[in-house]
Amino acid sequence: MNACELTAGVTVLANSITSKLNDDELTLLASILVQLGDTLVIIVTQRSICEKTCQNK
């Protein structure tokens, strides 16, 4: 999948979700997804640091 297909797919998904939820529900879902994304970044960063640390021992 190229970048254009990926962004188009995300846009379609966002539009589909938006049509099903009210503003309060959308705000909550967006907040949850932001937290999920932030947590995933923390996990992958921690893994990377651990791998580098373990390789240097």
PDB file of C-alpha atoms in Angstrom:
ATOM      1  CA  MET A   1       0.000   0.000   0.000  1.00  0.00           C
ATOM      2  CA  ASN A   2       1.444   3.362  -0.961  1.00  0.00           C
ATOM      3  CA  ALA A   3       1.102   6.618   0.995  1.00  0.00           C
ATOM      4  CA  CYS A   4      -1.820   7.897  -1.111  1.00  0.00           C
ATOM      5  CA  GLU A   5      -3.789   4.687  -0.595  1.00  0.00           C
ATOM      6  CA  LEU A   6      -3.068   4.736   3.114  1.00  0.00           C
ATOM      7  CA  THR A   7      -4.218   8.327   3.621  1.00  0.00           C
ATOM      8  CA  ALA A   8      -7.285   7.760   1.450  1.00  0.00           C
ATOM      9  CA  GLY A   9      -8.182   4.708   3.514  1.00  0.00           C
ATOM     10  CA  VAL A  10      -7.775   6.614   6.769  1.00  0.00           C
ATOM     11  CA  THR A  11      -9.972   9.404   5.420  1.00  0.00           C
ATOM     12  CA  VAL A  12     -12.689   6.943   4.416  1.00  0.00           C
ATOM     13  CA  LEU A  13     -12.539   5.342   7.864  1.00  0.00           C
ATOM     14  CA  ALA A  14     -12.739   8.738   9.603  1.00  0.00           C
ATOM     15  CA  ASN A  15     -15.709   9.786   7.493  1.00  0.00           C
ATOM     16  CA  SER A  16     -17.466   6.498   8.194  1.00  0.00           C
ATOM     17  CA  ILE A  17     -16.921   6.792  11.946  1.00  0.00           C
ATOM     18  CA  THR A  18     -18.014  10.439  11.929  1.00  0.00           C
ATOM     19  CA  SER A  19     -21.326   9.565  10.318  1.00  0.00           C
ATOM     20  CA  LYS A  20     -22.142   7.088  13.108  1.00  0.00           C
ATOM     21  CA  LEU A  21     -21.161   9.039  16.260  1.00  0.00           C
ATOM     22  CA  ASN A  22     -22.229  12.316  17.855  1.00  0.00           C
ATOM     23  CA  ASP A  23     -19.743  15.026  18.795  1.00  0.00           C
ATOM     24  CA  ASP A  24     -19.260  13.831  22.382  1.00  0.00           C
ATOM     25  CA  GLU A  25     -18.634  10.269  21.227  1.00  0.00           C
ATOM     26  CA  LEU A  26     -16.215  11.479  18.557  1.00  0.00           C
ATOM     27  CA  THR A  27     -14.302  13.546  21.090  1.00  0.00           C
ATOM     28  CA  LEU A  28     -13.990  10.564  23.417  1.00  0.00           C
ATOM     29  CA  LEU A  29     -12.929   8.215  20.613  1.00  0.00           C
ATOM     30  CA  ALA A  30     -10.357  10.705  19.329  1.00  0.00           C
ATOM     31  CA  SER A  31      -8.927  11.075  22.834  1.00  0.00           C
ATOM     32  CA  ILE A  32      -8.723   7.308  23.246  1.00  0.00           C
ATOM     33  CA  LEU A  33      -6.971   6.893  19.890  1.00  0.00           C
ATOM     34  CA  VAL A  34      -4.462   9.644  20.723  1.00  0.00           C
ATOM     35  CA  GLN A  35      -3.660   7.911  24.012  1.00  0.00           C
ATOM     36  CA  LEU A  36      -3.354   4.575  22.211  1.00  0.00           C
ATOM     37  CA  GLY A  37      -0.951   6.077  19.667  1.00  0.00           C
ATOM     38  CA  ASP A  38       1.137   7.737  22.373  1.00  0.00           C
ATOM     39  CA  THR A  39       1.300   4.508  24.364  1.00  0.00           C
ATOM     40  CA  LEU A  40       2.373   2.517  21.304  1.00  0.00           C
ATOM     41  CA  VAL A  41       5.186   5.018  20.664  1.00  0.00           C
ATOM     42  CA  ILE A  42       6.339   4.670  24.282  1.00  0.00           C
ATOM     43  CA  ILE A  43       6.350   0.873  23.997  1.00  0.00           C
ATOM     44  CA  VAL A  44       8.302   0.760  20.747  1.00  0.00           C
ATOM     45  CA  THR A  45      10.785   3.356  22.047  1.00  0.00           C
ATOM     46  CA  GLN A  46      11.320   1.352  25.222  1.00  0.00           C
ATOM     47  CA  ARG A  47      11.862  -1.821  23.181  1.00  0.00           C
ATOM     48  CA  SER A  48      14.415  -0.075  20.999  1.00  0.00           C
ATOM     49  CA  ILE A  49      16.314   1.276  23.998  1.00  0.00           C
ATOM     50  CA  CYS A  50      16.267  -2.124  25.690  1.00  0.00           C
ATOM     51  CA  GLU A  51      17.560  -3.877  22.558  1.00  0.00           C
ATOM     52  CA  LYS A  52      20.441  -1.403  22.262  1.00  0.00           C
ATOM     53  CA  THR A  53      21.243  -1.732  25.956  1.00  0.00           C
ATOM     54  CA  CYS A  54      21.111  -5.529  25.860  1.00  0.00           C
ATOM     55  CA  GLN A  55      23.366  -5.657  22.766  1.00  0.00           C
ATOM     56  CA  ASN A  56      26.016  -3.514  24.472  1.00  0.00           C
ATOM     57  CA  LYS A  57      26.318  -5.855  27.461  1.00  0.00           C
TER      58      LYS A  57
END
